[in-house]
Amino acid sequence: MDRAQKEKVVEELGQIFESSGVVVVAHYTGLTVAEMQDLRARARAAEASVRVAKNRLAKIALEGKPCASIADYLSGMTVLTFSEDPVAAAKVAEGFAKDNKKFEILGGAMGETALDRAGVEATSKLPSRDELIATIAGMIGAPASNIAGAIGAPASNIASILSTIEEKAEAA
């Protein structure tokens, strides 16, 4: 790889570290090509990405970035799983690690917050951005439907009382 290519890789990695909500670092020694393709497919499905890069170039790209704390994890054969959603990459990495014992999660970062192995696992158990939005929308919509039901209830009660009175009057 010549100098221009290295500079391009460092720039790309810098953008990844700058814009990602979460970055997970893992060792992937012993994984087959098919297993790595499976990891990439899972990441794509969750709107996350997987990147293998030279540790030296990744450390250069980390300088001055919010997630610079992951530099300590960059040794050996490492793979980066990252996403804009602060939870998606952690969920993908945890799910893949459960299915593949050769995939060893080292840690990661969520913005400026460093995550150890347990931190990545805890992050993976959080609801995703889409799940949170759906929950909030449901909570906002619930009071409106309750109010509509409460406003409509007296009218239906009056209608049923009137129909009962009418039935009694017809029967008499």
XYZ file of C-alpha atoms in Angstrom:
172
model
C 0.000 0.000 0.000
C 1.547 3.319 -1.011
C 1.405 6.541 0.990
C -1.603 7.994 -0.866
C -3.642 4.859 -0.209
C -2.676 4.928 3.475
C -3.728 8.578 3.750
C -7.071 7.731 2.144
C -7.627 4.830 4.592
C -6.735 7.060 7.565
C -9.203 9.695 6.317
C -11.978 7.100 5.865
C -11.345 5.652 9.324
C -11.321 9.160 10.802
C -14.776 9.804 9.338
C -15.997 6.490 10.720
C -14.693 7.288 14.213
C -16.133 10.806 14.034
C -19.652 9.919 12.879
C -20.328 6.556 14.544
C -22.611 6.295 17.542
C -20.784 3.167 18.666
C -17.604 1.354 17.616
C -16.929 -2.228 18.750
C -13.456 -3.780 18.481
C -13.065 -7.559 18.303
C -10.487 -10.210 17.436
C -11.460 -12.386 14.511
C -8.577 -14.859 14.393
C -9.687 -18.161 12.886
C -12.895 -16.977 11.229
C -13.502 -18.290 7.733
C -14.431 -16.090 4.791
C -18.001 -17.408 4.981
C -18.219 -16.458 8.669
C -16.923 -12.947 7.934
C -19.502 -12.639 5.134
C -22.168 -13.689 7.639
C -20.986 -10.957 10.034
C -21.093 -8.364 7.249
C -24.594 -9.498 6.213
C -25.863 -9.227 9.786
C -24.336 -5.773 10.058
C -25.942 -4.620 6.788
C -29.329 -5.873 7.975
C -28.974 -3.811 11.167
C -27.689 -0.718 9.311
C -24.219 -1.197 10.752
C -20.867 -1.807 9.057
C -17.791 -3.971 9.504
C -14.276 -2.838 8.680
C -10.908 -4.567 8.920
C -8.031 -2.081 8.947
C -4.396 -2.026 9.892
C -4.106 -1.212 13.580
C -1.357 1.337 12.989
C -3.516 3.285 10.515
C -6.557 3.044 12.805
C -4.531 4.453 15.714
C -3.447 7.393 13.549
C -7.082 8.001 12.542
C -8.184 7.898 16.201
C -6.019 10.850 17.229
C -8.273 13.653 18.425
C -11.501 11.702 17.879
C -14.157 11.175 20.572
C -13.609 7.401 20.652
C -9.796 7.573 20.975
C -10.058 5.294 24.031
C -10.336 2.211 21.785
C -6.697 2.587 20.678
C -5.682 0.253 23.522
C -7.742 -2.561 21.964
C -6.046 -2.290 18.567
C -3.539 -5.116 18.621
C -3.572 -8.402 16.780
C -6.178 -9.249 14.160
C -8.919 -6.759 14.924
C -12.183 -5.938 13.204
C -14.293 -2.818 13.770
C -18.084 -2.996 13.873
C -19.713 0.438 13.872
C -23.029 2.206 13.321
C -24.628 5.608 13.650
C -27.291 4.056 15.884
C -25.656 3.853 19.323
C -26.879 0.277 19.795
C -26.961 -1.491 16.398
C -23.261 -2.396 16.071
C -23.136 -3.690 19.655
C -26.181 -5.906 19.014
C -24.654 -7.294 15.821
C -21.298 -7.990 17.484
C -22.878 -9.650 20.536
C -25.173 -11.807 18.413
C -22.300 -12.908 16.195
C -20.037 -13.601 19.202
C -22.679 -15.926 20.674
C -22.715 -17.962 17.453
C -18.938 -17.881 16.829
C -16.559 -18.532 19.690
C -13.609 -17.386 17.530
C -15.053 -13.863 17.456
C -13.831 -12.270 20.693
C -15.190 -8.818 21.588
C -12.513 -6.700 23.275
C -14.417 -3.483 23.943
C -15.441 -0.319 22.197
C -16.621 3.230 22.540
C -19.907 5.082 22.489
C -18.914 8.638 21.703
C -16.393 9.641 24.354
C -17.463 6.826 26.676
C -15.101 3.852 26.668
C -16.755 0.439 26.819
C -15.141 -2.708 28.126
C -16.460 -6.173 27.264
C -19.295 -5.909 29.792
C -20.130 -2.409 28.556
C -20.568 -3.645 24.990
C -22.820 -6.439 26.253
C -24.913 -3.980 28.296
C -25.178 -1.631 25.310
C -26.397 -4.480 23.108
C -29.325 -5.043 25.486
C -30.577 -1.453 25.155
C -33.466 -0.735 22.779
C -32.450 0.598 19.366
C -33.243 4.111 18.158
C -36.201 2.834 16.099
C -37.619 0.910 19.073
C -37.338 4.012 21.268
C -39.070 6.193 18.681
C -41.912 3.671 18.371
C -42.293 3.522 22.165
C -42.347 7.313 22.486
C -44.842 7.649 19.632
C -47.078 5.087 21.352
C -46.845 6.972 24.638
C -47.698 10.263 22.939
C -50.628 8.725 21.060
C -52.122 6.903 24.070
C -53.371 10.015 25.932
C -54.998 11.332 22.751
C -56.912 8.090 22.211
C -57.905 8.036 25.896
C -59.222 11.587 25.625
C -61.152 10.726 22.464
C -62.636 7.704 24.234
C -63.584 9.775 27.285
C -65.220 12.453 25.153
C -67.117 9.867 23.121
C -68.177 7.801 26.151
C -70.848 10.170 27.546
C -72.505 10.418 24.147
C -72.696 6.639 23.802
C -73.947 6.358 27.405
C -76.705 8.899 26.713
C -77.644 7.070 23.518
C -77.953 3.741 25.339
C -80.050 5.337 28.126
C -82.364 6.939 25.546
C -82.774 3.644 23.706
C -83.594 1.905 27.006
C -86.221 4.563 27.849
C -87.655 4.265 24.346
C -87.886 0.471 24.662
C -89.673 0.792 28.032
C -92.085 3.352 26.583
C -92.929 1.056 23.656
C -93.422 -1.897 25.985
C -95.879 0.037 28.203
